[in-house]
CSV table of C-alpha atoms in Angstrom, one decimal:
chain,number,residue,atom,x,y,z
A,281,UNK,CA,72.6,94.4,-59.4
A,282,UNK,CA,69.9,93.4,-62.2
A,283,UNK,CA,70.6,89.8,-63.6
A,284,UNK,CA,69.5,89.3,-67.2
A,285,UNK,CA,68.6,85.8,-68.7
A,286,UNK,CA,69.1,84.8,-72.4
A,287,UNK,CA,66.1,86.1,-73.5
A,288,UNK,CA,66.0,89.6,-71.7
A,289,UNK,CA,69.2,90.0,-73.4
A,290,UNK,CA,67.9,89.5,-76.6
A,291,UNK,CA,65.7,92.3,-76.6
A,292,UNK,CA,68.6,94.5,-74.7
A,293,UNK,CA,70.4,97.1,-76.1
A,294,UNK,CA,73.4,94.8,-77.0
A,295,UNK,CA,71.5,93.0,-79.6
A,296,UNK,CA,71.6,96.5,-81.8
A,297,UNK,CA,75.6,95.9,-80.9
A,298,UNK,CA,76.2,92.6,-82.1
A,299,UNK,CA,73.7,92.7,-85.6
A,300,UNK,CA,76.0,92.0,-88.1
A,301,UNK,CA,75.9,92.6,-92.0
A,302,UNK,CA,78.7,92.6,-94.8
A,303,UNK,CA,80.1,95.6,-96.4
A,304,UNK,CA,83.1,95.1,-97.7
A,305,UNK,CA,85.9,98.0,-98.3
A,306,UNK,CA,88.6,98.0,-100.6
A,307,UNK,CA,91.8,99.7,-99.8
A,308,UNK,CA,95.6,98.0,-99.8
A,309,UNK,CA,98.8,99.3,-99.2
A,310,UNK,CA,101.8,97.1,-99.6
A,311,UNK,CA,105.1,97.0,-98.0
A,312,UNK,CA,108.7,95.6,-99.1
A,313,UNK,CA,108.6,94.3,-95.0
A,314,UNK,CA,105.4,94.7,-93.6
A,315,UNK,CA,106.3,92.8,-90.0
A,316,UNK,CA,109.2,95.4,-89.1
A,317,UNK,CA,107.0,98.3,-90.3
A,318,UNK,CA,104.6,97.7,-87.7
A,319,UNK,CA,107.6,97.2,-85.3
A,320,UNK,CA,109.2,99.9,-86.0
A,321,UNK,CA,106.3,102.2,-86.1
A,322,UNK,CA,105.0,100.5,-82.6
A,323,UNK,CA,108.9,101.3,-81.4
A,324,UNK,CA,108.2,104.9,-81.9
A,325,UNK,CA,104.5,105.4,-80.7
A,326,UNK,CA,106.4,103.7,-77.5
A,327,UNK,CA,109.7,105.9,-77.1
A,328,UNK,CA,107.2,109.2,-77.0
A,329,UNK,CA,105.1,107.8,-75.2
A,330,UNK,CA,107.7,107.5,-72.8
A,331,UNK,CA,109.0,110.9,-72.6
A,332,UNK,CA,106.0,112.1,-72.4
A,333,UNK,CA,105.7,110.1,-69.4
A,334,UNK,CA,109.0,111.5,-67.7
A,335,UNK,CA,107.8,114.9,-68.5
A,336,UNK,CA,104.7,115.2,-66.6
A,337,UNK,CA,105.0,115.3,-62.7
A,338,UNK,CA,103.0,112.2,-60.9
A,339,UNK,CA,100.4,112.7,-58.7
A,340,UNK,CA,100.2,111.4,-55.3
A,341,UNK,CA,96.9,109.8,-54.5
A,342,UNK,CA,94.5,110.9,-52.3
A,343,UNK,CA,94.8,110.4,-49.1
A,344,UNK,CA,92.7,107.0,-47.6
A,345,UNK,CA,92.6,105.3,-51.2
A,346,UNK,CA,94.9,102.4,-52.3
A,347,UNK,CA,97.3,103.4,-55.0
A,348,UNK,CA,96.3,101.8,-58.3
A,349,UNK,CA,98.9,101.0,-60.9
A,350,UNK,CA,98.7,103.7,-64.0
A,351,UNK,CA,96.7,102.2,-67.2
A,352,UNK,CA,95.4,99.1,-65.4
A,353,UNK,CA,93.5,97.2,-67.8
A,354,UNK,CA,90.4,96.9,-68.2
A,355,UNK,CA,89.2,93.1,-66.4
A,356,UNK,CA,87.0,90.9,-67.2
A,357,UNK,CA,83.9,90.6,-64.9
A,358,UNK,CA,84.3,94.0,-64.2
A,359,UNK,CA,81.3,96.1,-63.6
A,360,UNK,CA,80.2,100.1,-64.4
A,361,UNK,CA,81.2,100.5,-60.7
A,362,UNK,CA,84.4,99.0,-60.3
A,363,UNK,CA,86.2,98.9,-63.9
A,364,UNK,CA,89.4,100.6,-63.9
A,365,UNK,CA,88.0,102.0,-66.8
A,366,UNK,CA,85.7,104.1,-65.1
A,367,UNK,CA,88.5,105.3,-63.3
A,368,UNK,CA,90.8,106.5,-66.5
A,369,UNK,CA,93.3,103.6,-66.0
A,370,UNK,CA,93.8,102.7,-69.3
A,371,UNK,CA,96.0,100.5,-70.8
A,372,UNK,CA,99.7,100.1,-70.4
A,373,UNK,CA,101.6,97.7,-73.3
A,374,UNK,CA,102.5,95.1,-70.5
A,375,UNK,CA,98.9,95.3,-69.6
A,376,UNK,CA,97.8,94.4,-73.5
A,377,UNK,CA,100.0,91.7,-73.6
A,378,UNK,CA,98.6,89.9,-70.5
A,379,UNK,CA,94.7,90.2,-72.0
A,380,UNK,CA,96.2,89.0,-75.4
A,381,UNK,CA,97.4,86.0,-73.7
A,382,UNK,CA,94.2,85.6,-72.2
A,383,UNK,CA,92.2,85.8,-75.1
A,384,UNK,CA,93.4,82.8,-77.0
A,385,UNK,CA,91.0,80.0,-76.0
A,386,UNK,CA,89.4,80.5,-79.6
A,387,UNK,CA,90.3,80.6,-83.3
A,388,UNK,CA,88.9,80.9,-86.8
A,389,UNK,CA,90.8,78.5,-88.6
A,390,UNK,CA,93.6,78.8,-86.3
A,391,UNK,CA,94.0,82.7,-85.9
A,392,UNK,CA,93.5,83.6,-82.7
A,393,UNK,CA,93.5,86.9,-80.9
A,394,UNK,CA,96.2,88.1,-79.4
A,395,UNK,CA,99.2,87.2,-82.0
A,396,UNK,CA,101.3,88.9,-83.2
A,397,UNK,CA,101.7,90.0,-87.1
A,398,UNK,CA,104.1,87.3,-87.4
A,399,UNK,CA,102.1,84.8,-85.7
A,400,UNK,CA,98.3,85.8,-87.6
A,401,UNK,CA,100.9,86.0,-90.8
A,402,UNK,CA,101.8,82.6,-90.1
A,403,UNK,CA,98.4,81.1,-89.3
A,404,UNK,CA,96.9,82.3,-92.3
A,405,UNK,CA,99.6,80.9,-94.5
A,406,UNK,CA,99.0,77.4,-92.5
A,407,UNK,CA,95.6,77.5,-93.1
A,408,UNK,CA,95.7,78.5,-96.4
A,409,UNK,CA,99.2,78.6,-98.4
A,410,UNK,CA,97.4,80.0,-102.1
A,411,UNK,CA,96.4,82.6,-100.3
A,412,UNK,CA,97.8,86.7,-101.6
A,413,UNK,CA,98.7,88.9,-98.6
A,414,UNK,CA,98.7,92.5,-97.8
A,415,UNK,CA,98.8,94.7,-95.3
A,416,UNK,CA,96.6,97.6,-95.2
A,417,UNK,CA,97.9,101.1,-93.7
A,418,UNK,CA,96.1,103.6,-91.4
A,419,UNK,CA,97.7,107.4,-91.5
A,420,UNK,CA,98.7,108.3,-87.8
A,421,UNK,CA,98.3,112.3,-87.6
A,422,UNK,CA,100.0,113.9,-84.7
A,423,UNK,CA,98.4,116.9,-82.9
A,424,UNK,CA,98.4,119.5,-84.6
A,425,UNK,CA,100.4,118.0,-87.7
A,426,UNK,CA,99.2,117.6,-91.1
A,427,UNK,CA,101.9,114.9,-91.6
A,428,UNK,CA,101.3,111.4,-90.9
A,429,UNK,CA,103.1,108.1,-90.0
A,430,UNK,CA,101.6,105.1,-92.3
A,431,UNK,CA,101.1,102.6,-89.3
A,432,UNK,CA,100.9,98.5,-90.4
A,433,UNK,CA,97.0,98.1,-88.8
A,434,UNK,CA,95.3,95.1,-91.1
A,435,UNK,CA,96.2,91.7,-92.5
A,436,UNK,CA,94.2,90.5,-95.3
A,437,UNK,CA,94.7,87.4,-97.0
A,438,UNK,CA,92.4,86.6,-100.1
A,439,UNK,CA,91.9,84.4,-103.3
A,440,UNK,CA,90.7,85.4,-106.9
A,441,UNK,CA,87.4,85.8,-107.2
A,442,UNK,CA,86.3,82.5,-109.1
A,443,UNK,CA,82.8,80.8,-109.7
A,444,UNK,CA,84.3,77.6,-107.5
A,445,UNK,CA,83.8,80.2,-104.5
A,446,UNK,CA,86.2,82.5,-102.8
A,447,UNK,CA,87.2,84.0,-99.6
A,448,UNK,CA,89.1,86.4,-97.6
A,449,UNK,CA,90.3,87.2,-94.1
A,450,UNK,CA,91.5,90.3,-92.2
A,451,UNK,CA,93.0,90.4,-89.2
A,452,UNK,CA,93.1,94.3,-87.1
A,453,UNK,CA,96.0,94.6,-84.5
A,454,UNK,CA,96.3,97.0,-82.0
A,455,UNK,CA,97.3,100.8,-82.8
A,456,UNK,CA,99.8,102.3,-81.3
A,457,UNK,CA,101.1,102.9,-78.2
A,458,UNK,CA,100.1,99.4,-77.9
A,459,UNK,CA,101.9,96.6,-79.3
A,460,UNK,CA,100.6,95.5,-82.3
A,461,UNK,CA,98.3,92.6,-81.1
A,462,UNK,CA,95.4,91.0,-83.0
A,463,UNK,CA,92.4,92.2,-82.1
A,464,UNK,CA,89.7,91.2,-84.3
A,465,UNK,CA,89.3,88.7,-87.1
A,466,UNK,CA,86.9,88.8,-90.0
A,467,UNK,CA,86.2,86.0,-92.6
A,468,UNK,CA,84.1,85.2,-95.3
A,469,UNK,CA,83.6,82.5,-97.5
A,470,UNK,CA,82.0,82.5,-100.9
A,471,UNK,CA,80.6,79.1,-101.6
A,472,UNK,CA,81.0,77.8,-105.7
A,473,UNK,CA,78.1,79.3,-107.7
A,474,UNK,CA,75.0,77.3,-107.5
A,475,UNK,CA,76.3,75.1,-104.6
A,476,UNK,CA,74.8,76.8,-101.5
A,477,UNK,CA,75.1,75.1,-98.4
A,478,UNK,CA,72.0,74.4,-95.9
A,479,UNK,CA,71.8,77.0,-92.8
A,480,UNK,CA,71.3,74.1,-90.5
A,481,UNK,CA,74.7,72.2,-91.8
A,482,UNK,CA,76.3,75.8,-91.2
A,483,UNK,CA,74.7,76.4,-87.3
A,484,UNK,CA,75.6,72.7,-86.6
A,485,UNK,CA,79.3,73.3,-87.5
A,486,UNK,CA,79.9,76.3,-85.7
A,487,UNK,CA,78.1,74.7,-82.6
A,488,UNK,CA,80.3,72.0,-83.0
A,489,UNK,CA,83.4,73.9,-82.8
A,490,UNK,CA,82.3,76.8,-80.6
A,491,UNK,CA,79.2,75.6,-78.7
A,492,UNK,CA,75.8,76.2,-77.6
A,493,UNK,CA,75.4,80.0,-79.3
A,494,UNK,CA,74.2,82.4,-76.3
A,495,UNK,CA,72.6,85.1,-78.9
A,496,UNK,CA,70.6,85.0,-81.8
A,497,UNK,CA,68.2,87.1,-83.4
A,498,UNK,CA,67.2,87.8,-87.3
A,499,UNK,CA,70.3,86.3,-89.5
A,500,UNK,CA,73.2,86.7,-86.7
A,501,UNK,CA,74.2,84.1,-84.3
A,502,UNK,CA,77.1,85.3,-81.2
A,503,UNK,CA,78.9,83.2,-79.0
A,504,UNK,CA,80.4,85.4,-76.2
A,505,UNK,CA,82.7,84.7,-73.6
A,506,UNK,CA,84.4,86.0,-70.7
A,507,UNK,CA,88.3,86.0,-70.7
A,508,UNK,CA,88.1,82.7,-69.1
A,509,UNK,CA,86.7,81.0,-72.3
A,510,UNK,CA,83.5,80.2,-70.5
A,511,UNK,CA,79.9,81.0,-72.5
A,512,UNK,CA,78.4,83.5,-70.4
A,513,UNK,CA,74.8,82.6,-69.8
A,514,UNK,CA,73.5,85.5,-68.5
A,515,UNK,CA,75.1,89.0,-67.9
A,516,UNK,CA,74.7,91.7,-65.4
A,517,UNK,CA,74.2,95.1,-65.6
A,518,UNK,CA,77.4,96.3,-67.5
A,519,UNK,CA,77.3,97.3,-71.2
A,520,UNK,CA,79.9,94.6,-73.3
A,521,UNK,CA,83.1,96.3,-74.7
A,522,UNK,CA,81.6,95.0,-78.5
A,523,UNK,CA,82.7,97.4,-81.6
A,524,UNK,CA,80.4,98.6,-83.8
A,525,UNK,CA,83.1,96.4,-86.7
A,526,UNK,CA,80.7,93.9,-85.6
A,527,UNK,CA,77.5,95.3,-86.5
A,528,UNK,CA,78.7,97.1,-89.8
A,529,UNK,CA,80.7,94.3,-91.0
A,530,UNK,CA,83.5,96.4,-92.7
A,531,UNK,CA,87.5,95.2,-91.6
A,532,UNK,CA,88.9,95.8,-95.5
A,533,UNK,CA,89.6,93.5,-97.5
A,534,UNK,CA,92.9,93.7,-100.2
A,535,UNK,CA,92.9,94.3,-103.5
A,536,UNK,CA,95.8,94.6,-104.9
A,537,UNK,CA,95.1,98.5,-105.2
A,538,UNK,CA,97.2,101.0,-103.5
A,539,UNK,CA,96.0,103.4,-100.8
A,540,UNK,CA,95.4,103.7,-96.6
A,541,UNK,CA,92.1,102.7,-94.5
A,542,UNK,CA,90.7,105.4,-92.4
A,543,UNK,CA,93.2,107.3,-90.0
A,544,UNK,CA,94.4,107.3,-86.4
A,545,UNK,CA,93.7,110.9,-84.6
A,546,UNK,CA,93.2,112.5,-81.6
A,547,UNK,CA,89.5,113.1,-83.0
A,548,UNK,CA,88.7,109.5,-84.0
A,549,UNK,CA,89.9,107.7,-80.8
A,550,UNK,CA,87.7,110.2,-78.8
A,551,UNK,CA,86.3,108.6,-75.7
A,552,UNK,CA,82.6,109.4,-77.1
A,553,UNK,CA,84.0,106.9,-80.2
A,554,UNK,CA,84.8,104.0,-78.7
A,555,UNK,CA,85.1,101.5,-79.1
A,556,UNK,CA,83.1,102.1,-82.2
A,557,UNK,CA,80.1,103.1,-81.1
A,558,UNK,CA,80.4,101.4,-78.1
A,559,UNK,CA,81.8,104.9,-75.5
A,560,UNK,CA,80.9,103.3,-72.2
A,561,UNK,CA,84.0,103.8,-69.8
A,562,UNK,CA,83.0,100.8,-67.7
A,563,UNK,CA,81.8,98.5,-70.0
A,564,UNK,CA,83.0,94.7,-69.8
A,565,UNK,CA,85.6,93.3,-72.2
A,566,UNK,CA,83.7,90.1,-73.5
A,567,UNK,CA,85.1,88.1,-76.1
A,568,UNK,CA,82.6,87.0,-79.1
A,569,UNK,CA,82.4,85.3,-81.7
A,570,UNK,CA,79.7,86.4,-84.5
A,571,UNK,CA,77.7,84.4,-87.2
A,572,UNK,CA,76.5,86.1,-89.8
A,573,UNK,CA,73.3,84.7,-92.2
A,574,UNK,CA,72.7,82.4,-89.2
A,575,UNK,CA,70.1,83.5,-86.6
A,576,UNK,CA,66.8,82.6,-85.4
A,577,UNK,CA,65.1,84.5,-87.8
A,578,UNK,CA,67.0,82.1,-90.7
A,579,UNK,CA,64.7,79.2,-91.6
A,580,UNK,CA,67.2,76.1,-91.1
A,581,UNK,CA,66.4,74.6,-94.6
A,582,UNK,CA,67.4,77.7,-96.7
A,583,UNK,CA,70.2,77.7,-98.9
A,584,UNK,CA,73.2,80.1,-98.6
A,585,UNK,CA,75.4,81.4,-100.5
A,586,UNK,CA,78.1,82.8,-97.9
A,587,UNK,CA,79.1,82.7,-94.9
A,588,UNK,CA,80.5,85.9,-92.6
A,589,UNK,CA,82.0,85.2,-89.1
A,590,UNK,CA,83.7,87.9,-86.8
A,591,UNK,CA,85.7,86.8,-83.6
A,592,UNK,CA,86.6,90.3,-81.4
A,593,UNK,CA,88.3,90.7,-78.4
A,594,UNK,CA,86.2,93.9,-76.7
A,595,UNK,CA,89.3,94.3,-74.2
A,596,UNK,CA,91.7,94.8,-76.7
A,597,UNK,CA,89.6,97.0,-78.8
A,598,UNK,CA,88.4,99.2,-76.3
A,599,UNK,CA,92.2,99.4,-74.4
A,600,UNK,CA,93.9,99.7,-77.5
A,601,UNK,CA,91.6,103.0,-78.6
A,602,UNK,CA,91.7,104.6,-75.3
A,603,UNK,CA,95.5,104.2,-75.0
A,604,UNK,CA,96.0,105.8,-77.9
A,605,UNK,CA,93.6,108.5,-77.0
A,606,UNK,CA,95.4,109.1,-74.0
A,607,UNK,CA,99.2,109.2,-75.5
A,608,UNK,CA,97.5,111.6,-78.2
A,609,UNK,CA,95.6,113.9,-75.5
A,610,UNK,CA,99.1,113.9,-73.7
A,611,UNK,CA,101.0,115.1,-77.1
A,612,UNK,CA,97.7,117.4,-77.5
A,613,UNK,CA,98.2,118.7,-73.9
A,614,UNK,CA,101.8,119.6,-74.1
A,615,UNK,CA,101.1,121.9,-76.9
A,616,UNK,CA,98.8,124.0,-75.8
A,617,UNK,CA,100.7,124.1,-72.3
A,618,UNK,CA,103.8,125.3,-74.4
A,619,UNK,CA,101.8,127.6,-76.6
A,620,UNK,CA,100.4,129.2,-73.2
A,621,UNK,CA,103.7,129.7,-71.8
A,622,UNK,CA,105.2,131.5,-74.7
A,623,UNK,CA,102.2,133.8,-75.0
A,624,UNK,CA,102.7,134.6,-71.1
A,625,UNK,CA,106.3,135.1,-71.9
A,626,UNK,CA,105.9,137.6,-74.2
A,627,UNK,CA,106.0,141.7,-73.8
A,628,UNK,CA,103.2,144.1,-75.4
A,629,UNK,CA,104.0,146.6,-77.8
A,630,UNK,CA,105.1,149.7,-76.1
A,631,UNK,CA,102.2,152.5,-75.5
């Protein structure tokens, strides 16, 4: 297996993956109780995905191989050869639950991957009580529906734009059939106008907190992990599980204004799509943290004006799109089996 050092990685295919810039998108949608909505819609996604499960006949494995448990997670350490992944186990709610609890060895200002709505509700209002908060909607479409479910899938929680400097932060959970479980974490910080703040202070503060970074190139800066909350020195051969959020900067941010962010569908939680950009079934579910406007190719005594940071679990994004995938290709499935069946059931017209 080929062994990369810190600087082979560098120039490897992940530092496309991990190049981060801001680009921020407005769209809001508020609910009289945001927390049960996202229960309630998570409730749902579960209860068909259960009958769809006692519908379809299981499959005895083949003879001489060991039976493996249906949607094992993907684990970390886990290589293009032997990820469940590769195998199209993917990813049972008791399954999300146990990575989440894994994953929360690291924070930005005390969110952490893994919570729950009421937990990331709760951390944001500790860290910051002036803070306004919304939750932002993605339409769920059914095969071969044009209705939709409106499905709880961001936090943001912002300030006024002022001239004594501003910020935001969004938190994505999980999309159904998964619980809804942080994922990623997105924050920015606007410093006051004409106070910009060195980026060696910056890089020595998020060294201090989150260590010695492990990747850096142009303005971004990543610390990544595995699951164990170690900084991964070098990595094998296996492609991360890092979303392509990362690289284009965009969780939305509220606004006040009314509307839904993007949709869930069979077509956009293709395999070939996940996780955002990233469509390797085998790749490794590294946790990172990224640093945006702080990277090698920053000179250490300019001045900034802001400050982006992105912490991502790649296990729960890449899990949480393929389950849904798969409870979506199930539905999609079932209807075309159905539709065949009626179409063999039915008599030509008499000749």
């Amino acid at each position: 297996m080929a062994i990369y050092s810190v600087g082979t990685f560098r120039k490897s295919a992940f530092a496309v993956v991990l190049v981060a810039s801001l680009s921020v998108l407005n769209a809001a949608a508020q609910f009289q109780n945001p927390i049960q909505a996202a229960k309630d819609a998570y409730n749902k996604a579960k209860q068909q995905q259960q009958q769809q499960q006692n519908q379809k006949p299981q499959q005895p494995a083949p003879q001489g191989q060991p039976t493996q448990p249906a949607n094992a997670p993907v684990q970390s350490g886990a290589t293009a050869a032997d990820s469940p992944a590769a195998n199209g186990y993917c990813c049972s709610p008791e399954a999300m639950k146990k990575i989440a609890a894994s994953s929360q060895f690291v924070d930005i200002v005390g969110i952490k991957l893994g919570m729950t709505p009421e937990q990331a509700t709760a951390a944001i209002k500790a860290y910051k009580s002036t803070f306004k908060i919304e939750v932002l909607n993605t339409r769920l479409f059914h095969p071969g529906s044009e209705q939709f479910l409106r499905v709880p899938r961001y936090i943001s929680g912002y300030e006024p734009n002022s001239p004594n400097g501003y910020e935001w932060i969004t938190v994505e959970f999980t999309q159904p059939p998964s619980p809804p479980l942080v994922s990623q974490i997105q924050r920015y910080v606007q410093f006051p106008s004409s106070q910009p703040v060195m980026a060696s202070t910056l890089l020595e503060s998020l060294r201090k907190k989150y260590g010695q970074e492990n990747f850096s190139q142009a303005d971004t800066s990543a610390w990544v992990y595995d699951l164990n909350g170690k900084l991964l020195a070098r990595l094998g051969n296996s492609e991360p599980c890092i979303g392509m959020d990362v690289v284009n900067g965009g969780l939305p941010r509220g606004s006040g204004e009314p509307g839904d962010y993007r949709q869930i569908s069979l077509d956009t939680t293709a395999p070939n799509r996940l996780p955002r950009g990233v469509n390797s079934s085998a790749c490794v579910p590294y946790v990172a943290f990224v640093a945006h406007a702080v990277g090698e190719g920053i000179a250490p005594n300019s001045q900034l004006p802001s400050l982006t940071t992105t912490l991502q679990s790649g296990a729960l994004v890449y899990n949480s799109g393929r389950a849904t995938y798969n409870w979506l290709k199930a539905e999609a499935d079932a209807k075309a089996k159905q539709q065949e069946d009626a179409a063999k059931a039915r008599t030509g017209p008499k000749l």
